[in-house]
Amino acid sequence: MLTFVGLGLYDEDSITREGAAAIADADAVFAEEYTSTLIGATIEDLEDSHDVSIERRHRAGVEQEPEPILRAAEDGDAVFCTAGDTMIATTHVDLRLRAAERGIETRVVHGVTAQAAASSLTGLQNYRFGPSTTLPFPEFHGADGLPASVTNTIEENRERGLHTLVFLDIKAAEDRYMTADRAASLLADSDGDTDDYGDQLGVVVARAGSPEPVVAADTIAALADRSFGDPLHLLVIPGDPHALEADALEAFAGAPPELLPDR
Amino acid sequence: MLTFVGLGLYDEDSITREGAAAIADADAVFAEEYTSTLIGATIEDLEDSHDVSIERRHRAGVEQEPEPILRAAEDGDAVFCTAGDTMIATTHVDLRLRAAERGIETRVVHGVTAQAAASSLTGLQNYRFGPSTTLPFPEFHGADGLPASVTNTIEENRERGLHTLVFLDIKAAEDRYMTADRAASLLADSDGDTDDYGDQLGVVVARAGSPEPVVAADTIAALADRSFGDPLHLLVIPGDPHALEADALEAFAGAPPELLPDR
């Protein structure tokens, strides 16, 4: 049996009780930290908290050499865990498919996701978000400015009045995390076809899922001049906030009223 | 202090360890079951599991008479909990705003959401979902057939190749939950402007977050003729699945290959 366990967003207590039980009962526990990472706990903290030994797998150790994980799942109960929810991005669907091809039973124990937290903390409603996008470090996407995927997603969502969650690039192996102020600066400096992003409303969510998250709304140009402390950061570009969403942005994110619709 | 705690999706172990600690430490715990509900645990099960007393609040007891909750939060540590994540839909943002107006500190402990589970269990990627919609019981929305909000959302998403999560109506106070087969039947019988839904691919997710969820992909007409057991059910209408998503739908949801793109 191979059980995929989402660790949630921040530290060793972000996991569900069901996930903790799966780890405690497992014969072998694997973790990867390259797609995301817990900022508030190391693998060693997880080992101490769950009283288990955890084998760390790097990208190649999951994607090209999944054998140790699959063998452990054939021989007993193996757990594979990641931050957030394990199956929410494609990376690990491949591992689940390989297990299924080998006749290994799989199970998913869900974790809290950044999308849920971004909606919950900002008061922007989950059913009013369009598709999300990821803003990469410029030096990794290989061209000046923003990739069209980012601006197109924001603009197509905005045409429908929808909010956009912008994930910020993570190079966990190098301990590099794009900050929301840098992301805001990249947006403010971009040449949007139809938009001057700098004057528009943005919302930063820093350390979602931690005991003291920061949620800050302002013009994107103003957000670019602030700093939001430790990672992980997210950036939300609201579409057309309705009245209760606007109230929440003002009360919980300090949004300047002049950037919000009249209520 | 007023702490909003998401209970997650299924039973008393769907909560995070952080949420369980908040409940254990609280001076007063409130719960509501009208927006959603845990199918695998009653309020009494939660009381036993957390060794606390929980006061059940009905809709009017939160929206029109929030005083007992607010007073408890002024006098000590109060916890307000719901299934899923407490802040993901507008209903409880109002309570948080009222607390803030009274100068009561608030905190949100996130829970696993149906959206995260629907993406994770189907293998359809979270960043490729458009906005979600809710399919109401026909006798409650007051007109024949489907509300335009449902078909418009599905069609606008599909034009962009995006998946749609369709929440199914819940009348928790009456213990009534729309089943996915009924939802599929309503869609198949509707007169879509541009679509004949019956022939198209749909994916049912039943009992997301439980130990044995059911995930089933087929034409919407075929799904209407099946039954999926106990609630809660969700329905996903895929947009244009990419190759790995199609592989996952075939392997984990039994999607007929002829309904999937060539790979």
XYZ file of C-alpha atoms in Angstrom:
526
model
C 0.000 0.000 0.000
C 1.259 3.472 -0.899
C -0.378 6.307 1.046
C 0.164 9.871 -0.123
C -0.007 12.217 2.847
C -0.317 15.990 2.592
C 1.561 17.735 5.390
C -0.354 20.994 5.051
C 1.215 24.410 4.940
C 3.472 25.317 7.810
C 4.818 22.962 10.465
C 4.470 19.516 12.052
C 0.978 20.370 13.359
C -0.409 21.356 9.944
C -1.066 17.675 9.151
C -4.458 16.077 9.780
C -4.859 13.517 12.537
C -5.579 10.952 9.807
C -2.279 11.807 8.111
C -0.362 11.600 11.389
C -1.867 8.157 12.032
C -0.839 6.958 8.570
C 2.743 8.081 9.197
C 2.826 6.471 12.640
C 1.545 3.148 11.239
C 3.827 3.065 8.188
C 6.666 0.628 7.621
C 8.533 3.249 5.563
C 8.111 7.014 5.215
C 9.458 9.107 2.325
C 9.337 12.897 1.899
C 10.259 15.269 -0.881
C 10.970 18.967 -0.499
C 11.590 20.131 -4.051
C 8.070 21.100 -5.107
C 7.332 22.885 -1.856
C 8.484 22.808 1.716
C 7.330 23.408 5.259
C 8.864 26.646 6.487
C 8.070 25.966 10.140
C 9.498 22.448 10.432
C 12.432 20.469 9.100
C 12.342 16.800 8.179
C 14.084 16.189 11.504
C 11.261 18.015 13.315
C 8.764 15.760 11.542
C 10.760 12.683 12.541
C 10.770 13.788 16.176
C 7.115 14.739 16.162
C 5.903 11.480 14.592
C 8.634 9.297 16.142
C 9.557 7.785 12.795
C 12.504 7.794 10.455
C 11.875 9.651 7.189
C 13.837 9.100 3.991
C 14.354 12.299 2.022
C 13.960 11.898 -1.750
C 15.256 14.451 -4.220
C 13.610 15.123 -7.564
C 15.569 12.481 -9.424
C 14.913 10.094 -6.558
C 11.199 10.290 -7.166
C 10.903 10.826 -10.892
C 13.713 8.714 -12.301
C 14.334 6.269 -9.482
C 11.015 5.558 -7.854
C 12.002 1.919 -7.229
C 12.789 2.213 -3.494
C 9.403 3.829 -2.854
C 7.517 1.304 -4.977
C 9.345 -1.654 -3.440
C 8.568 -0.397 0.070
C 4.917 -0.093 -0.947
C 4.924 -3.650 -2.298
C 6.525 -5.016 0.851
C 4.439 -3.118 3.406
C 2.769 0.181 4.174
C 4.709 3.061 2.655
C 3.887 6.741 3.077
C 5.004 9.443 0.660
C 4.521 12.947 1.990
C 4.845 16.503 0.734
C 3.816 19.962 1.890
C 0.249 20.965 1.031
C -1.706 18.174 -0.661
C 0.416 15.561 -2.394
C -1.705 15.206 -5.529
C -2.661 18.818 -6.212
C 0.077 19.352 -8.784
C 1.078 16.913 -11.492
C 4.465 15.999 -10.129
C 3.317 13.078 -8.032
C 0.412 11.837 -10.130
C 3.115 10.044 -12.101
C 4.250 8.147 -8.988
C 0.674 7.133 -8.226
C 0.230 5.887 -11.807
C 3.423 3.839 -11.588
C 2.201 2.284 -8.355
C -1.148 1.443 -9.919
C 0.571 -0.185 -12.905
C 2.424 -2.432 -10.470
C -0.830 -3.388 -8.770
C 0.007 -1.448 -5.612
C -3.029 -0.087 -3.803
C -2.869 3.679 -3.264
C -4.631 6.035 -0.902
C -4.578 9.828 -0.592
C -4.765 11.609 2.766
C -5.419 15.216 1.890
C -3.650 18.268 3.254
C -4.563 21.937 3.501
C -3.594 23.757 0.295
C -2.268 27.240 -0.407
C -5.319 27.917 -2.559
C -7.685 27.222 0.304
C -5.641 29.358 2.676
C -5.362 32.256 0.199
C -9.120 32.355 -0.204
C -9.814 31.891 3.478
C -7.350 34.525 4.725
C -8.212 37.225 2.201
C -11.984 36.728 2.389
C -12.031 36.400 -1.410
C -14.438 33.605 -2.121
C -13.159 30.316 -3.479
C -15.838 30.002 -6.161
C -14.822 33.382 -7.631
C -11.231 32.420 -8.437
C -10.235 31.640 -11.995
C -7.297 29.366 -12.748
C -4.097 30.155 -10.907
C -0.667 30.793 -12.368
C 2.960 30.709 -11.257
C 5.380 33.612 -11.477
C 8.880 32.236 -12.096
C 12.216 33.838 -11.271
C 13.123 35.812 -14.450
C 16.525 34.119 -14.603
C 14.820 30.719 -14.868
C 12.147 31.386 -17.445
C 14.723 32.678 -19.869
C 13.251 35.942 -21.117
C 12.863 39.516 -19.962
C 9.787 40.512 -18.006
C 6.861 38.304 -17.220
C 5.912 35.191 -19.113
C 2.725 35.627 -21.126
C 1.168 32.760 -19.139
C 1.046 35.004 -16.070
C -0.375 38.152 -17.625
C -2.770 36.221 -19.879
C -4.191 34.308 -16.927
C -4.668 37.475 -14.870
C -6.254 39.332 -17.787
C -8.557 36.498 -18.854
C -9.693 36.079 -15.263
C -10.265 39.791 -14.825
C -12.413 39.919 -17.970
C -14.728 37.505 -16.146
C -14.457 39.410 -12.849
C -12.484 36.519 -11.328
C -9.654 36.576 -8.822
C -6.213 35.144 -9.661
C -3.923 33.358 -7.242
C -0.300 33.815 -8.314
C 2.025 31.178 -6.907
C 5.573 32.483 -6.512
C 8.576 30.518 -7.654
C 10.175 28.107 -5.184
C 13.663 26.668 -5.538
C 13.505 24.737 -2.314
C 16.735 22.819 -2.933
C 18.566 26.176 -3.057
C 16.464 27.680 -0.261
C 15.273 30.417 -2.646
C 11.715 31.675 -2.533
C 10.366 34.552 -4.568
C 9.070 37.264 -2.271
C 5.748 38.965 -2.852
C 7.385 42.402 -3.077
C 9.628 41.174 -5.886
C 6.610 39.621 -7.613
C 4.702 42.886 -7.268
C 7.690 44.753 -8.651
C 7.880 42.436 -11.681
C 4.175 42.996 -12.327
C 4.397 46.766 -11.849
C 7.323 46.943 -14.275
C 5.681 44.793 -16.929
C 4.058 46.160 -20.038
C 0.586 44.705 -19.826
C -1.312 44.984 -23.077
C -4.397 46.323 -21.424
C -3.335 46.948 -17.878
C -1.049 49.095 -15.867
C -0.559 46.725 -12.991
C 1.171 49.197 -10.706
C -2.040 51.136 -10.003
C -4.155 48.079 -9.414
C -5.148 46.255 -6.264
C -3.049 43.296 -5.147
C -3.134 41.224 -1.979
C -0.083 39.612 -0.412
C -0.492 36.528 1.765
C 2.682 35.685 3.682
C 3.126 32.526 5.758
C -0.356 31.134 5.107
C -1.134 28.393 7.584
C 1.290 29.705 10.194
C 0.085 31.075 13.533
C 0.758 34.653 12.374
C 0.112 35.039 8.664
C 0.371 38.508 7.102
C -2.331 39.632 4.684
C -1.777 43.018 3.025
C -3.752 44.746 0.261
C -2.597 47.843 -1.608
C -1.682 48.958 -5.102
C 0.760 46.573 -6.691
C 3.317 49.406 -6.891
C 2.963 50.056 -3.155
C 3.275 46.337 -2.342
C 6.526 46.296 -4.339
C 7.991 48.794 -1.836
C 7.118 46.834 1.291
C 8.586 43.684 2.758
C 6.679 40.783 4.211
C 9.209 38.748 6.144
C 9.892 35.043 5.911
C 8.533 32.848 3.094
C 6.293 31.437 1.708
C 4.526 34.306 0.009
C 1.548 34.326 -2.344
C 0.068 37.154 -4.410
C -3.620 37.466 -5.203
C -4.949 39.782 -7.918
C -8.632 40.399 -7.160
C -11.162 40.554 -9.990
C -14.313 42.472 -9.058
C -14.720 42.060 -5.298
C -18.323 41.982 -4.161
C -19.378 43.923 -1.058
C -18.519 41.348 1.604
C -15.189 40.585 -0.064
C -14.390 44.309 -0.105
C -15.308 44.569 3.598
C -12.965 41.684 4.371
C -10.106 43.201 2.348
C -10.502 46.460 4.233
C -10.802 44.873 7.685
C -8.255 42.064 7.438
C -5.812 43.231 4.770
C -5.863 47.010 5.286
C -6.982 47.704 1.712
C -7.266 51.466 1.017
C -11.006 52.111 0.522
C -10.381 54.086 -2.674
C -9.156 50.880 -4.336
C -12.386 49.062 -3.458
C -15.833 49.273 -5.041
C -18.383 51.563 -3.388
C -20.604 49.708 -0.943
C -9.938 35.572 20.886
C -12.132 33.895 18.271
C -10.483 31.022 16.420
C -12.163 29.649 13.310
C -11.298 25.984 12.917
C -11.898 23.957 9.764
C -12.824 20.355 10.574
C -11.913 19.033 7.132
C -14.051 16.719 5.073
C -15.113 13.508 6.720
C -14.766 12.612 10.387
C -13.114 13.548 13.683
C -9.660 12.736 12.290
C -9.981 15.059 9.284
C -8.959 18.033 11.440
C -5.349 19.214 11.627
C -3.365 18.727 14.810
C -3.274 22.531 15.122
C -7.080 22.649 14.945
C -7.443 19.871 17.505
C -5.124 21.752 19.877
C -7.186 24.940 19.462
C -10.353 23.040 20.360
C -8.728 21.349 23.356
C -7.462 24.703 24.676
C -10.708 26.630 24.145
C -12.976 27.958 26.876
C -16.001 27.578 24.585
C -16.531 25.645 21.341
C -19.319 26.316 18.836
C -20.165 24.388 15.674
C -22.601 24.881 12.831
C -23.847 22.200 10.475
C -26.060 24.095 8.043
C -23.532 25.050 5.365
C -21.929 21.615 5.318
C -21.521 18.677 7.620
C -19.191 15.827 8.468
C -20.733 12.596 7.203
C -18.429 10.362 9.235
C -18.857 11.987 12.655
C -21.611 13.614 14.699
C -21.141 16.577 17.018
C -21.238 14.016 19.857
C -18.365 12.105 18.215
C -16.390 15.349 18.053
C -17.123 16.040 21.727
C -15.908 12.562 22.684
C -12.851 12.747 20.471
C -11.723 16.179 21.708
C -13.087 15.748 25.256
C -14.943 19.054 25.113
C -18.515 20.256 25.134
C -19.646 21.761 21.815
C -22.572 24.138 21.432
C -24.466 23.619 18.187
C -25.554 26.828 16.459
C -28.220 26.919 13.781
C -28.215 29.417 10.932
C -30.162 32.068 12.812
C -27.969 31.456 15.836
C -24.913 32.535 13.876
C -26.251 35.132 11.479
C -28.899 36.943 13.524
C -27.814 36.131 17.062
C -24.045 35.988 17.102
C -23.919 37.498 20.606
C -23.208 34.295 22.555
C -20.268 33.508 20.283
C -18.906 37.060 20.408
C -19.301 37.296 24.175
C -17.481 34.000 24.657
C -14.681 35.349 22.451
C -14.486 38.545 24.504
C -14.392 36.622 27.764
C -11.896 33.951 26.774
C -10.768 31.691 23.939
C -13.712 30.704 21.750
C -13.560 28.324 18.802
C -16.099 28.314 15.965
C -15.840 25.263 13.745
C -17.359 24.008 10.514
C -16.683 21.228 8.031
C -14.054 22.006 5.386
C -12.417 25.406 5.895
C -14.462 27.885 7.901
C -13.750 30.939 5.753
C -13.908 29.465 2.266
C -17.502 30.561 1.642
C -18.971 33.931 2.555
C -21.247 32.726 5.317
C -18.796 33.121 8.151
C -16.794 36.093 6.899
C -19.625 38.143 8.375
C -19.010 36.665 11.831
C -15.305 37.429 11.562
C -16.079 41.026 10.551
C -18.425 41.457 13.521
C -15.715 40.159 15.839
C -13.172 42.559 14.344
C -15.581 45.502 14.797
C -15.790 44.596 18.480
C -12.005 44.539 18.764
C -11.889 40.761 19.193
C -8.738 39.173 17.834
C -9.438 36.435 15.282
C -7.399 33.551 13.929
C -8.105 31.005 11.199
C -6.961 27.385 11.429
C -7.470 26.004 7.962
C -9.138 22.750 7.010
C -8.968 20.514 3.943
C -11.487 21.671 1.335
C -13.668 19.832 -1.153
C -11.942 21.694 -3.969
C -8.545 20.417 -2.956
C -9.853 16.866 -2.609
C -11.689 16.961 -5.951
C -8.513 17.980 -7.729
C -6.325 15.574 -5.809
C -8.556 12.505 -6.220
C -9.357 12.989 -9.908
C -5.814 13.908 -10.945
C -7.219 17.036 -12.612
C -4.786 19.786 -11.772
C -5.811 22.567 -9.418
C -4.409 25.372 -11.585
C -6.589 24.240 -14.512
C -9.928 24.692 -12.730
C -12.082 27.714 -13.508
C -14.551 29.059 -10.968
C -16.834 26.508 -9.371
C -20.614 26.539 -9.214
C -23.375 24.985 -7.132
C -26.221 22.901 -8.512
C -29.325 23.498 -6.371
C -32.305 21.207 -5.840
C -34.786 22.262 -8.587
C -37.536 22.722 -5.996
C -35.408 25.313 -4.207
C -34.193 27.446 -7.071
C -37.716 28.016 -8.237
C -37.585 27.296 -11.963
C -37.512 24.315 -14.270
C -34.208 22.861 -15.321
C -30.809 24.172 -14.405
C -30.074 27.715 -13.338
C -28.126 29.647 -15.944
C -25.355 30.181 -13.365
C -24.493 26.481 -13.604
C -24.477 26.062 -17.373
C -22.842 29.446 -17.974
C -20.003 28.631 -15.601
C -19.414 25.227 -17.197
C -19.532 26.673 -20.713
C -17.316 29.676 -20.001
C -14.796 27.402 -18.335
C -14.869 24.950 -21.190
C -14.233 27.713 -23.726
C -10.938 28.261 -21.907
C -10.257 24.511 -21.602
C -10.812 24.693 -17.829
C -12.357 22.154 -15.479
C -15.467 22.963 -13.434
C -16.180 21.718 -9.939
C -19.933 21.510 -9.370
C -20.910 21.564 -5.704
C -24.178 19.727 -5.086
C -26.915 21.184 -2.947
C -26.876 20.431 0.787
C -29.834 20.880 3.110
C -28.002 19.590 6.152
C -30.738 20.573 8.606
C -33.111 18.256 6.720
C -30.440 15.608 6.100
C -30.873 16.040 2.335
C -27.911 15.909 -0.019
C -28.100 16.012 -3.782
C -26.591 12.861 -5.234
C -24.209 12.954 -8.168
C -26.463 10.711 -10.242
C -29.322 13.154 -9.804
C -27.020 16.041 -10.699
C -25.850 14.175 -13.811
C -29.450 13.498 -14.720
C -30.354 17.186 -14.377
C -27.434 18.093 -16.626
C -28.200 15.405 -19.206
C -31.837 16.547 -19.375
C -30.990 20.232 -19.717
C -31.064 22.128 -22.960
C -27.569 23.558 -23.116
C -27.228 26.281 -25.709
C -24.096 24.851 -27.171
C -23.736 21.526 -25.427
C -25.430 18.208 -25.184
C -24.221 17.324 -21.724
C -25.369 13.701 -21.798
C -22.619 12.654 -24.203
C -19.857 14.496 -22.426
C -17.332 13.394 -19.845
C -18.148 13.893 -16.169
C -16.386 12.730 -13.013
C -18.147 11.876 -9.778
C -16.281 12.171 -6.488
C -18.172 10.563 -3.603
C -17.106 10.782 0.043
C -13.949 12.846 -0.621
C -11.710 12.762 2.410
C -13.107 9.462 3.680
C -10.953 6.315 3.807
C -12.745 4.893 0.754
C -13.749 7.642 -1.662
C -15.320 6.691 -5.003
C -14.102 8.423 -8.160
C -15.962 7.536 -11.365
C -15.655 9.018 -14.856
C -18.070 8.325 -17.703
C -20.514 10.145 -19.942
C -22.842 12.307 -17.931
C -25.784 10.224 -19.181
C -24.114 7.023 -17.949
C -23.302 8.593 -14.561
C -26.997 9.485 -14.222
C -27.818 5.752 -14.292
C -25.378 4.718 -11.580
C -25.461 5.188 -7.830
C -22.572 6.240 -5.651
C -23.648 5.478 -2.104
C -23.593 7.753 0.896
C -23.054 11.527 0.624
C -21.318 13.922 0.122
C -21.006 13.835 -3.648
C -19.296 16.243 -6.040
C -19.383 16.420 -9.821
C -16.463 17.592 -11.949
C -16.837 18.556 -15.614
C -13.381 18.339 -17.183
C -12.293 20.934 -19.728
C -9.480 19.714 -21.989
C -7.542 17.158 -19.965
C -3.844 17.059 -20.789
C -2.068 13.731 -21.149
C -1.241 13.066 -17.497
C -4.719 14.120 -16.408
C -6.218 11.731 -18.960
C -3.971 8.925 -17.696
C -5.160 9.594 -14.139
C -8.834 9.645 -15.169
C -8.393 6.310 -16.905
C -6.418 4.674 -14.077
C -8.213 6.031 -11.018
C -11.700 6.888 -12.277
C -12.231 4.212 -14.932
C -12.791 6.762 -17.699
C -13.590 5.086 -21.043
C -10.583 5.840 -23.283
C -12.822 6.964 -26.152
C -13.921 9.927 -24.022
C -10.330 11.040 -23.486
C -7.915 12.830 -25.817
C -5.455 10.681 -27.767
C -2.098 10.371 -26.043
